Coordinates of C-alpha atoms in Angstrom, one line a residue:
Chain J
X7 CA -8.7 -15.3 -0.7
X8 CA -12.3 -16.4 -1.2
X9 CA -14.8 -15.8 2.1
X10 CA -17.4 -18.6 2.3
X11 CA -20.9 -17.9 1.6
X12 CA -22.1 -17.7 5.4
X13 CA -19.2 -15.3 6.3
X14 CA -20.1 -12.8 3.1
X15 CA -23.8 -12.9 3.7
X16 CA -23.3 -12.2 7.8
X17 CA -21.2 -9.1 6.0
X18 CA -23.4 -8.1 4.0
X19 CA -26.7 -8.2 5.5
X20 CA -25.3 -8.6 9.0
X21 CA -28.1 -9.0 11.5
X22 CA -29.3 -7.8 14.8
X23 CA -26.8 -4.1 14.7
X24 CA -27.8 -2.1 16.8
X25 CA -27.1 -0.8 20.5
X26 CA -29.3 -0.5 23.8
X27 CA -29.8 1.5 26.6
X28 CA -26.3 0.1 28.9
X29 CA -28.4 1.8 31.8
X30 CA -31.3 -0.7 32.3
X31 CA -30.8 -3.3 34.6
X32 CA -31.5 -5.9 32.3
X33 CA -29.0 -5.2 29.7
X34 CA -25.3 -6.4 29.5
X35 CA -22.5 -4.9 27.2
X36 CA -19.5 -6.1 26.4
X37 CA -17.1 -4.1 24.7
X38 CA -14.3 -6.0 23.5
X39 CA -10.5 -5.2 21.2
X40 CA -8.9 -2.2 21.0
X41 CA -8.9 0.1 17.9
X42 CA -5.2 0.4 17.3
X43 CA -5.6 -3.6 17.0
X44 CA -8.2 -2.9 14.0
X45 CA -11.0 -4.0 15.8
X46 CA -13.4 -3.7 18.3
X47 CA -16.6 -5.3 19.1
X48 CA -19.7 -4.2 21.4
X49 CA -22.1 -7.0 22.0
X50 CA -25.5 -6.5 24.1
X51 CA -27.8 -8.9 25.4
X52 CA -31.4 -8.6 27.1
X53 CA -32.1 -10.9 29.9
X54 CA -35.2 -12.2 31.2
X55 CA -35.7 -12.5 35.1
X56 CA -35.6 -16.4 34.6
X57 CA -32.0 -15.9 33.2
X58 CA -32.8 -16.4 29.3
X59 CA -31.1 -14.1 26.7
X60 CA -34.0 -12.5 25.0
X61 CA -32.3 -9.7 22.1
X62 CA -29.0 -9.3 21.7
X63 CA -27.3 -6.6 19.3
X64 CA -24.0 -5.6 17.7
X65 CA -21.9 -2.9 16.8
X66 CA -18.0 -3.8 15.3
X67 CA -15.5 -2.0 13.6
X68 CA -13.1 -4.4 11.9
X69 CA -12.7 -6.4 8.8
X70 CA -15.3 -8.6 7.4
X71 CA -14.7 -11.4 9.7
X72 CA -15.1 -9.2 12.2
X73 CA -18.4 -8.1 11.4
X74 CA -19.3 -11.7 10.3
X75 CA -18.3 -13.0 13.9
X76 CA -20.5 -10.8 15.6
X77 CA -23.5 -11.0 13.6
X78 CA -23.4 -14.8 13.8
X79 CA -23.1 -14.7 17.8
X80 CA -25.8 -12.3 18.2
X81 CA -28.1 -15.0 16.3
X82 CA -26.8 -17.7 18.5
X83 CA -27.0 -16.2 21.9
X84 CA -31.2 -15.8 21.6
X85 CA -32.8 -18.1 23.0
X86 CA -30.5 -19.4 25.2
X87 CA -29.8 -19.8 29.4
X88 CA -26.7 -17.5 30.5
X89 CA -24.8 -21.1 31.3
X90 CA -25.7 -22.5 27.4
X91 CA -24.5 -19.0 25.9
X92 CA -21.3 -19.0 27.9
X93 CA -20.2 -22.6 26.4
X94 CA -20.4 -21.1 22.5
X95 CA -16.8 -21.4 21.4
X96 CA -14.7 -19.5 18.9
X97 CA -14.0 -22.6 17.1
X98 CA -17.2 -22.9 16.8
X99 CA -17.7 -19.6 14.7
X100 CA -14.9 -20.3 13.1
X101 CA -16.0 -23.0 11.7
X102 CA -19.8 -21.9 10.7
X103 CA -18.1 -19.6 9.1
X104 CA -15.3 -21.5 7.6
X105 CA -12.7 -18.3 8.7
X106 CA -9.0 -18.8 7.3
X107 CA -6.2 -19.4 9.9
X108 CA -5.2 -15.6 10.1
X109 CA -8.7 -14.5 10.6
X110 CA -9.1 -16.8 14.0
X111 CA -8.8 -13.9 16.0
X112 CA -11.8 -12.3 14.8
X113 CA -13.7 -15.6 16.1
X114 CA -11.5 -15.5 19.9
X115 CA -13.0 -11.9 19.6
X116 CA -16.7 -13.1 19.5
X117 CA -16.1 -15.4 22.1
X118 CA -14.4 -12.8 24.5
X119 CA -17.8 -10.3 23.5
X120 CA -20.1 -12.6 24.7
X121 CA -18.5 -13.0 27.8
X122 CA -17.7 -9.8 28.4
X123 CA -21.6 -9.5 28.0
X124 CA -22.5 -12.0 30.1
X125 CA -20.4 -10.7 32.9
X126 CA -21.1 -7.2 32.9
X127 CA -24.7 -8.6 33.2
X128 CA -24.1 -10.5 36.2
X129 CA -22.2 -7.6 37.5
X130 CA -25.3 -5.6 37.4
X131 CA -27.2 -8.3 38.6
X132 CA -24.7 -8.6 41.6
X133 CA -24.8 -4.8 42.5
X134 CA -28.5 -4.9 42.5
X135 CA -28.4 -7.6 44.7
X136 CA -26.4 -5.5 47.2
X137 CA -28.1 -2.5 46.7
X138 CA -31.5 -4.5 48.0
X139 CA -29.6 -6.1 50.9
Chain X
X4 CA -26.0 2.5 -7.7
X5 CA -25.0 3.5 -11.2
X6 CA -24.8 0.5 -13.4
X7 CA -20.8 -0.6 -14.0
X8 CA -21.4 -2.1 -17.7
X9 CA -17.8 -0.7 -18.9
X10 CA -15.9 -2.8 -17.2
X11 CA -17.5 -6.1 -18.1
X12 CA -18.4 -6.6 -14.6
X13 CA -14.7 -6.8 -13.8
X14 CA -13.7 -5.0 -10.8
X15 CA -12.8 -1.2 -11.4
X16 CA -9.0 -1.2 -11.2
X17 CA -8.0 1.9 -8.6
X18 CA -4.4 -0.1 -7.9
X19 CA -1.8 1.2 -10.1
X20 CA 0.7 1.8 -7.6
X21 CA 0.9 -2.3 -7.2
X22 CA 1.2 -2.1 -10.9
X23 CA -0.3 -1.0 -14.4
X24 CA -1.2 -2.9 -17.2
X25 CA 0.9 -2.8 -20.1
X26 CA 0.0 -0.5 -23.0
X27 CA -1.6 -2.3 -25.9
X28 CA 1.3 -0.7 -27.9
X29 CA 3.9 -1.9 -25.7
X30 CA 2.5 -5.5 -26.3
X31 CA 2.1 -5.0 -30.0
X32 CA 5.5 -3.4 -29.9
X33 CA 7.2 -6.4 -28.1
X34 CA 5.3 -9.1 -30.2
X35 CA 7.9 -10.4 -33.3
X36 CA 10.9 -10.5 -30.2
X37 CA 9.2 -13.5 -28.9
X38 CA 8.5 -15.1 -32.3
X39 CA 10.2 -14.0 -35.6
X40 CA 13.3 -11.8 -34.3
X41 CA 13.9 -14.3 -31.2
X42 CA 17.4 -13.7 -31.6
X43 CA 19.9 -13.7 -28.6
X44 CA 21.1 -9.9 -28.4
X45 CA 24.7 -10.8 -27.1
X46 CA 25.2 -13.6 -30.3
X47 CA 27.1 -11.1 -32.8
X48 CA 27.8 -13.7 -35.2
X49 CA 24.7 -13.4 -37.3
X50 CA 21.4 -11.9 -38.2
X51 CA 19.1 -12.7 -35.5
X52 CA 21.5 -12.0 -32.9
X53 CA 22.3 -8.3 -34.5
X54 CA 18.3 -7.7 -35.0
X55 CA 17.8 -8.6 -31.3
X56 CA 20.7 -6.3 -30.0
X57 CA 19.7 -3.1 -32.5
X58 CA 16.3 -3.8 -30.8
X59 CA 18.0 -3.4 -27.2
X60 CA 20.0 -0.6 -28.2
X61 CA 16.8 1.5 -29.3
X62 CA 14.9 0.2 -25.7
X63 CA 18.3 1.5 -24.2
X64 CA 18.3 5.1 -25.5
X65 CA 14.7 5.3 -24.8
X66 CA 14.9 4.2 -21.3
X67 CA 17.8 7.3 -21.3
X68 CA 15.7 9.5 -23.3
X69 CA 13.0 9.9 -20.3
X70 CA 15.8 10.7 -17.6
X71 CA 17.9 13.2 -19.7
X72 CA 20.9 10.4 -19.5
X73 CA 23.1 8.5 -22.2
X74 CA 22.4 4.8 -23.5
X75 CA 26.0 4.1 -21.9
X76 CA 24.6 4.5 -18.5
X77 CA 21.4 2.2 -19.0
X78 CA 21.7 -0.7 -17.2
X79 CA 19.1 -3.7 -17.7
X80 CA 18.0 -5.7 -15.0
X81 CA 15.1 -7.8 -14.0
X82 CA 13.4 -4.9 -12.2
X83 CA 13.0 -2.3 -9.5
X84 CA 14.0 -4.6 -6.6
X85 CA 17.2 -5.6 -8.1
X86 CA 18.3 -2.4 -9.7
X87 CA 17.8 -1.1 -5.6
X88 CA 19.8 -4.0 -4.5
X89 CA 22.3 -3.3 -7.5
X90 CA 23.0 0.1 -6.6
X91 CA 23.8 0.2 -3.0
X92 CA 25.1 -2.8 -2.5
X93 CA 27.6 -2.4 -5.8
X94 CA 28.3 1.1 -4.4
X95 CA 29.0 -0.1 -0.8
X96 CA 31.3 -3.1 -1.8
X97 CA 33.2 -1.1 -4.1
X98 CA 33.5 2.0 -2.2
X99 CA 32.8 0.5 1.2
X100 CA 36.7 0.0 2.2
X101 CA 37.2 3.9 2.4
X102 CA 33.6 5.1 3.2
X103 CA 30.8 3.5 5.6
X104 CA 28.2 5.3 6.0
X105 CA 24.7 5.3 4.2
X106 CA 21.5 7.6 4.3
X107 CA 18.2 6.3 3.3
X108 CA 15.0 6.8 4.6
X109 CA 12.2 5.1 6.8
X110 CA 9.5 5.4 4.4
X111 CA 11.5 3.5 1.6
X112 CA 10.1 0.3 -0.5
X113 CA 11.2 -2.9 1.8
X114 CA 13.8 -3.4 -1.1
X115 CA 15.7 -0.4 0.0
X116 CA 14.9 -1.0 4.0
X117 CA 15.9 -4.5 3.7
X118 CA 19.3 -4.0 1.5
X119 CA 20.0 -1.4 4.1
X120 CA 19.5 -4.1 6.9
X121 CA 22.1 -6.4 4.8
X122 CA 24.6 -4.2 4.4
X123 CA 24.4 -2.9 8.6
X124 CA 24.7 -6.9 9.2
X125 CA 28.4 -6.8 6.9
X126 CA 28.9 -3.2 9.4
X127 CA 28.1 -0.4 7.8
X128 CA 26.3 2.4 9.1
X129 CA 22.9 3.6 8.2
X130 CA 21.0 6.3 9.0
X131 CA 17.0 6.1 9.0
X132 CA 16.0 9.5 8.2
X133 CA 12.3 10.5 9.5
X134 CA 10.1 11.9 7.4
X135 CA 7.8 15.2 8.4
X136 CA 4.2 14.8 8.7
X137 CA 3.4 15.4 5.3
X138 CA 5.7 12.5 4.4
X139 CA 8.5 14.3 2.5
X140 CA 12.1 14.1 4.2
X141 CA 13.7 17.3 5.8
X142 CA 16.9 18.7 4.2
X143 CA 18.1 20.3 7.1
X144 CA 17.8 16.7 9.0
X145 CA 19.5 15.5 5.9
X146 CA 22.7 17.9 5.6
X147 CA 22.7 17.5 9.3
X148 CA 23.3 13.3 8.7
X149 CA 25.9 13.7 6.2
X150 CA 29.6 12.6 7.4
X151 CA 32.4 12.5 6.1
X152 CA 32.1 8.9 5.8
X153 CA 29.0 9.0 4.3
X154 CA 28.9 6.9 0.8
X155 CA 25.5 7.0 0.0
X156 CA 22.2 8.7 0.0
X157 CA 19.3 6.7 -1.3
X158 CA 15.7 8.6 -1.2
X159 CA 12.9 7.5 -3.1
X160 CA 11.7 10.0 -6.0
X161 CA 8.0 9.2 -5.2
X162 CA 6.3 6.9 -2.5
X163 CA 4.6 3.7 -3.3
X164 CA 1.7 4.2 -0.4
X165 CA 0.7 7.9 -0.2
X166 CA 2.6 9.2 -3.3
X167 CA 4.6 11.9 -2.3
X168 CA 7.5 13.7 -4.3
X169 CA 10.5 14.1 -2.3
X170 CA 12.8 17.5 -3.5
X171 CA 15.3 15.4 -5.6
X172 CA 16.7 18.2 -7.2
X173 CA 18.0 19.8 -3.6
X174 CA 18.5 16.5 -2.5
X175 CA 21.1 16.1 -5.4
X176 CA 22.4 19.0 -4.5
X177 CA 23.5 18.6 -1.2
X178 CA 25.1 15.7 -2.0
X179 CA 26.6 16.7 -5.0
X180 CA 27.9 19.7 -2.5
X181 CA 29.2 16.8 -0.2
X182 CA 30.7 14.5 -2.7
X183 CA 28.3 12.1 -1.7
X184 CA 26.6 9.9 -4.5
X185 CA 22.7 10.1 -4.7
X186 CA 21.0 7.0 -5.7
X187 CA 17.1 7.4 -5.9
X188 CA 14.7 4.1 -6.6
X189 CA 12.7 6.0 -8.8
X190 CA 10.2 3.2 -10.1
X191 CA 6.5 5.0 -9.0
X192 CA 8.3 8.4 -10.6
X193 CA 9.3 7.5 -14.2
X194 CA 6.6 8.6 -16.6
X195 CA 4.9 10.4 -14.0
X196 CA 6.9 13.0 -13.2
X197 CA 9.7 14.4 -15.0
X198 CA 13.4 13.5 -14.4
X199 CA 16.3 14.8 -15.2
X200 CA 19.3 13.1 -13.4
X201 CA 22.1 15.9 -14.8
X202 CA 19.8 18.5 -13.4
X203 CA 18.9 17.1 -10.7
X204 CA 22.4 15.4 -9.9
X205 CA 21.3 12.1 -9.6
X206 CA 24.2 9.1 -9.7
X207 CA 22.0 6.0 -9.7
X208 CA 18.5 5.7 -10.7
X209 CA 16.3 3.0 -10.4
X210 CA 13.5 2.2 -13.1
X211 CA 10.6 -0.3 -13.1
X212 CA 8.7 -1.6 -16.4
X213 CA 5.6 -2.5 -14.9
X214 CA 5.3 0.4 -13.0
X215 CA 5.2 2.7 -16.3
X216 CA 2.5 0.4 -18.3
X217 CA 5.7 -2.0 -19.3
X218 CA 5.9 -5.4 -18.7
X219 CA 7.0 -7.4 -15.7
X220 CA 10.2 -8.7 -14.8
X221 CA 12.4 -5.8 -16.3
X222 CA 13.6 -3.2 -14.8
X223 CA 16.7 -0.8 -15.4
X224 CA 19.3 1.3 -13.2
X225 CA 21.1 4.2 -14.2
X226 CA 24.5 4.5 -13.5
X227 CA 26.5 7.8 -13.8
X228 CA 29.1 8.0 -16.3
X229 CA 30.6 11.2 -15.5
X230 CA 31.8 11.2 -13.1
X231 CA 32.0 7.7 -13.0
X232 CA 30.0 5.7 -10.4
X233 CA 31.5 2.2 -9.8
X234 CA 29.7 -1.3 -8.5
X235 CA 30.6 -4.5 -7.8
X236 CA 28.1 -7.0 -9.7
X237 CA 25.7 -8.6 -7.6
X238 CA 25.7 -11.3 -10.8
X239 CA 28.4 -12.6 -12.1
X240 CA 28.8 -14.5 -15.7
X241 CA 29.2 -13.4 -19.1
X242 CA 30.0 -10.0 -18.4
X243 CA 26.8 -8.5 -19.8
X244 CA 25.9 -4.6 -19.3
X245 CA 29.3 -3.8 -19.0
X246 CA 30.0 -6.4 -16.4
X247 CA 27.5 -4.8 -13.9
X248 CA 24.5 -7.3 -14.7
X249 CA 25.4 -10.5 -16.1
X250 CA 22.7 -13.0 -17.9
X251 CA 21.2 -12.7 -21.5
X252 CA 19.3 -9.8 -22.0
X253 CA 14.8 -10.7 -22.4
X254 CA 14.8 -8.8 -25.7
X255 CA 11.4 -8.8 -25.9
X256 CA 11.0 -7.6 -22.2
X257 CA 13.8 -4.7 -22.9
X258 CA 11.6 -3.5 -26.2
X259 CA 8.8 -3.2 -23.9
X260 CA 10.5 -1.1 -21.4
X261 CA 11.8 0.9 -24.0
X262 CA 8.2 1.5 -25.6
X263 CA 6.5 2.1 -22.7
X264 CA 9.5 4.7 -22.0
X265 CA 8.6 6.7 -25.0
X266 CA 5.1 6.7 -25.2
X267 CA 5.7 8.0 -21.2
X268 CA 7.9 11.0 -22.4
X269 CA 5.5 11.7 -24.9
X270 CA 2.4 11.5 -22.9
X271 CA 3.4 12.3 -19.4
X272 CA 2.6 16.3 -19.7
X273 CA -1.4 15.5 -20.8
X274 CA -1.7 12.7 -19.0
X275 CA -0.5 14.2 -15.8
X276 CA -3.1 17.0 -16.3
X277 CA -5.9 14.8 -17.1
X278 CA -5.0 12.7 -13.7
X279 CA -4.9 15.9 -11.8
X280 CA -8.8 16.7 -12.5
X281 CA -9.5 13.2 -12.0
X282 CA -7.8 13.3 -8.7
X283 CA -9.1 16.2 -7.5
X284 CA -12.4 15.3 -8.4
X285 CA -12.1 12.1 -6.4
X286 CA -11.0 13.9 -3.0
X287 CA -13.6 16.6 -3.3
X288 CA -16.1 14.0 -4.0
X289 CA -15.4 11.7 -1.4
X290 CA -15.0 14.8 0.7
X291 CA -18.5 16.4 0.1
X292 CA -20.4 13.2 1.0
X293 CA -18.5 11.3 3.7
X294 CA -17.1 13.7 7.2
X295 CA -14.2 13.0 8.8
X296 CA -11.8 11.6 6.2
X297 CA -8.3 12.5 6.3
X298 CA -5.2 12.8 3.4
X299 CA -2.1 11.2 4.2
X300 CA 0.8 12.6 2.6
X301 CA 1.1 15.8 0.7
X302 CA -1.6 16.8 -1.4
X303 CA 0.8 19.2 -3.6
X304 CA 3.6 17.7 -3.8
X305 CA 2.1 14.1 -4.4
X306 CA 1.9 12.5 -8.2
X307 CA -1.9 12.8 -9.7
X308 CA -2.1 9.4 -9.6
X309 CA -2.5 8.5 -6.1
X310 CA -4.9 9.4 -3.0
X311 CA -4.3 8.2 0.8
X312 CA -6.9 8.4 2.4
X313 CA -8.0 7.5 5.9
X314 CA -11.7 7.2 6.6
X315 CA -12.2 6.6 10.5
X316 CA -14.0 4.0 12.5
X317 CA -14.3 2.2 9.5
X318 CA -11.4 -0.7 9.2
X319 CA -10.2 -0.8 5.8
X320 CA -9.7 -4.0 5.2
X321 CA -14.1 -4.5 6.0
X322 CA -14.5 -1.6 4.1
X323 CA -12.5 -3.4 0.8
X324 CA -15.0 -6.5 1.5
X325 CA -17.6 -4.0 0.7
X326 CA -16.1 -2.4 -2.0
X327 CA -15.0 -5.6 -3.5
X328 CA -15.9 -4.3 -7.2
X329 CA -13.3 -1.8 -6.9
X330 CA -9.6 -2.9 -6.8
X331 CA -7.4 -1.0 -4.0
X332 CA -5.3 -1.5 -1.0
X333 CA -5.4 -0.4 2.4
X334 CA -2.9 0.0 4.7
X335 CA -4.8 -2.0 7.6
X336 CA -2.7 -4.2 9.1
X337 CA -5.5 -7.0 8.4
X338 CA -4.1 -7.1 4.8
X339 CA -0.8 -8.8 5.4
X340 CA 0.5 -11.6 7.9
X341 CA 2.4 -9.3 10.0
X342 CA -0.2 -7.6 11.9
X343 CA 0.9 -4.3 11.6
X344 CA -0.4 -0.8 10.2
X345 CA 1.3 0.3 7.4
X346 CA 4.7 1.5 8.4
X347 CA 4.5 4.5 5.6
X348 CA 1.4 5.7 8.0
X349 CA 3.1 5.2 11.0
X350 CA 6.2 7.1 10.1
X351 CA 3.9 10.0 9.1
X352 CA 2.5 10.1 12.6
X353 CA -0.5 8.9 11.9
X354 CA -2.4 7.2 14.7
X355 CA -2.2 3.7 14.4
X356 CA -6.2 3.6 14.5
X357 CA -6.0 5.9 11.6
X358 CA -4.1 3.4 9.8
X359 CA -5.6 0.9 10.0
X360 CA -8.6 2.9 8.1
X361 CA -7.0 3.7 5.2
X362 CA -7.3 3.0 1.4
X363 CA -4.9 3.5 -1.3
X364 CA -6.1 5.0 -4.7
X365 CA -4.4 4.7 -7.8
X366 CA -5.7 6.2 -10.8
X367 CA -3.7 5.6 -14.4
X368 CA -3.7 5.7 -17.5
X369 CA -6.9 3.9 -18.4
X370 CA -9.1 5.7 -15.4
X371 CA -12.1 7.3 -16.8
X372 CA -13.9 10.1 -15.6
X373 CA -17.2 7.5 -15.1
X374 CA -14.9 5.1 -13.0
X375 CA -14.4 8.3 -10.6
X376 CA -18.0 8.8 -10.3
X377 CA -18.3 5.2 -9.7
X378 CA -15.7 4.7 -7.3
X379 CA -17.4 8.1 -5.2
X380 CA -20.9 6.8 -4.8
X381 CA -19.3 3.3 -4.0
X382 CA -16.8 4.3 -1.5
X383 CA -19.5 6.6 0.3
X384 CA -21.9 4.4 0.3
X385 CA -19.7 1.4 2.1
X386 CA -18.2 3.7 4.4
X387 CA -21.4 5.4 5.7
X388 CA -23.1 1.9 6.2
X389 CA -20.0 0.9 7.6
X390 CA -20.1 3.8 10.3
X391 CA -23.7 3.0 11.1
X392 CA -21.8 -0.4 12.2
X393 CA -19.0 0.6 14.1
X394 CA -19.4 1.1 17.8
X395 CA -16.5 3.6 17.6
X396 CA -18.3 6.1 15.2
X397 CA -21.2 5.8 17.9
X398 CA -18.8 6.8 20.6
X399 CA -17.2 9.6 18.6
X400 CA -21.1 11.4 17.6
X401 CA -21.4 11.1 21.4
X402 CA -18.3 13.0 21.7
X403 CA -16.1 10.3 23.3
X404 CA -12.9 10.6 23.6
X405 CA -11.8 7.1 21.8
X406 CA -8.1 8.0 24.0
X407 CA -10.1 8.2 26.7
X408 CA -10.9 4.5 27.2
X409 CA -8.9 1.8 28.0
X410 CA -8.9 -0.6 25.7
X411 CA -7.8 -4.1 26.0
X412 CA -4.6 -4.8 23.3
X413 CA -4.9 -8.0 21.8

């Protein structure tokens, strides 16, 4: 099975790995898959107070899709509104990075991270709200 | 990195489990059967058919020469898979009106598993023995299974995945004790290990060529003359092989077999020691530089071709992506369609998260010292960057309990 280019350089020189601090009020984590499934993701993102997504960083164990899938979305999630990073689809990735059929999953994956993110952010967000009221 | 200029920038080859490459003098010997003495080996009315057929014969008494068995009791077929199929399904149609009952095992090749699965569909009975944690079988659990409808035992002499040598000699002895026959596929064993079907009172045997640096598509079973084993042919025609295996014999195939047979016997002792260092050098070196990796299988009683090895939080089939100049296998379940960890693993009771980190490592005849050193600084390298990836090796320096969470099955 030959990976495409984009998939293989994401692999190899995947960016934005890392992990931040899950306590600050700013951060979101999402922590998706399951280890006995052979693969798990953990995707952070920074927001601003005006709601944009400034850093975001990865950790995954999994195969080279995997790893692929979440470097891309950390690159695609900067920049962007909450509302714009929530619409990124898996067929998307998929298709940036030109997965084969049985590695779709890893792409559903990156999806699920980034909303899994996104909502533990809001959570936060939510709490705080609560906590000031 | 060390430079890899000895392989021509081919990948290093650490698979020889899924196969080996045929001996240059296999090939050589095996040459003039496809050209000059192209003869069929079952014409006996002429020159080229008797040249082909003293050919066979000499494959045939090799192939018996590495088990301790006659060239009577060689069977030809068109390799592991069907000599497996040959031998318990002939056993269990011709025997199967007065006896029922079959023992194999769950870590068998699919071929075994899957015959097994036929035959339970036409109502026999079979028994899926478990296997202890260091994947070899218990007697006890096995003299427990025996019946006195039990036909057949078939145990594999050593396992494709982790490499493990099951105790065929007191296997055979139980069921000689029990009057049972003993069928073991022994295609990762032969020229690896010796065999000895009289001492080790083995009825049917099952060879592989390409397994034992011989060609593809041959294969041979041995079937016990005294006392007599029986089968019903699963192919039926000219009656070749003494009716059990119709179809012309591939001469040139058969040759090859019977080459790579003898060069086996005669090399197996060095070559056995040689792999031993090798292997050992491999383990401690992957050892010394990456924590945290884990043997599956036996480490003694395992051939000295093969390591198992399980190197957690990094998935194995990301980690072959990295090591992508080295040829191996992994038992992630990423590897195949089904989805699934390696069912070997699983029935060692290793966790399924465990499996799916694990690579298989198959050293052989061509392995050079140098490859080892290559394949250690390679493998350690990927696996610590790999780590420095995976959330889960985070988790695990921050003493998390990876049970401890609940994680969400997809």
């Amino acid at each position: 099975m030959a990976y495409s280019k984009e998939l293989i350089d994401h692999y190899e020189n995947p960016r934005n790995v890392g992990a931040m601090n899950d306590g600050d009020g700013d951060v979101g984590t999402g922590l998706v898959g399951a280890p006995a499934c052979g693969d798990v993701m953990k995707l952070q993102i920074k927001v601003s107070a005006d709601g944009i997504i400034e850093d975001a960083k990865f950790k995954t164990f999994g195969c080279g899709s995997a790893i692929a899938s979440s470097s891309l979305v950390t690159e695609w999630v900067k920049g962007k509104t909450l509302d714009q990073a929530i619409e990124i689809k898996n067929t998307d990735i998929a298709e940036e990075l030109a997965l084969p059929p049985v590695k779709i999953h890893c792409s559903i994956l990156a999806e699920d991270a980034i909303k899994a993110a996104i909502s533990d952010y809001k959570a936060k967000m939510e709490a705080k709200k609560e906590a000031a009221e | 990195m060390i430079a890899k200029t000895w392989t021509q920038n081919e990948p290093l080859y650490l698979d020889y489990q899924a196969t080996t490459p045929t001996d240059p003098r296999v090939v050589e010997a095996m040459a003039p059967y496809w050209t000059k003495k192209f003869g069929n080996p079952h014409s006996r009315n002429h020159h080229y058919g008797w040249e082909a057929e003293d050919a066979v014969e000499v494959a045939r008494a090799q192939v018996a020469s590495i088990l301790n068995a006659t060239s009577k009791e060689i069977i030809f077929t068109s390799g592991a898979t069907e000599s497996n199929n040959l031998a318990i399904k002939g056993v269990a149609k011709f025997y199967g009106d007065q006896k029922n009952h079959i023992i194999t095992c769950i870590t068998e090749h699919k071929c075994v598993l899957e015959t097994c699965r036929a035959l339970q569909q036409e109502g026999f009975d079979v028994t899926y023995l478990h296997v202890k944690e260091n994947g070899l079988i218990d007697l006890d659990v096995l003299k427990a299974a025996i019946t006195d409808k039990t036909l057949i035992v078939s145990i594999m002499a050593v396992n494709n995945e982790i490499g493990v040598i099951q105790p065929l000699a007191e296997i055979g002895r139980i069921c000689r004790e029990h009057k049972v026959f003993f069928h073991t596929d022994a295609a990762q064993a032969v020229g690896k290990i010796p065999l000895d079907v009289e001492a080790m009172n083995i009825d049917l045997l099952s060879v592989s060529g390409h397994k034992v640096y011989g060609p593809m598509g041959i294969g041979a079973l041995y079937v016990r003359k005294k006392p007599r084993v029986r089968l019903v042919p699963l192919i039926h025609g000219g009656g070749q092989e003494r009716g059990m295996r119709s179809g012309t014999l591939p001469t040139p195939l058969v040759v090859g077999l019977g080459m790579a047979c003898e060069l086996a016997s005669k090399e197996m002792a060095a070559e056995a020691e040689r792999l031993h260092g090798l292997q050992r050098k491999l383990f401690e070196g992957l050892k010394e530089r990456i924590p945290e990796i884990y043997l599956n299988g036996d480490l003694d009683s395992r051939i000295p071709g093969n390591l198992n090895i399980s190197f957690a939080y990094v998935e194995g089939e990301g980690l072959m992506m990295g090591i992508k100049d080295l040829a191996v296998s992994s038992g992630s379940a990423c590897t195949s369609a089904s989805l699934e960890p390696s069912y070997v693993l699983r029935a060692l009771g290793v966790d399924v998260e465990l499996a799916h980190t694990s690579l298989r490592l198959g050293l052989g005849r061509f392995t050079t010292e140098q490859d080892i050193d290559y394949a250690i600084e390679r493998i350690s390298t990927e696996v610590n960057r790999l780590r420095e990836l995976s959330p889960l090796w985070d988790m695990a320096q921050a003493g998390i309990d990876l049970k401890s969470i609940k994680w969400a099955e997809h």
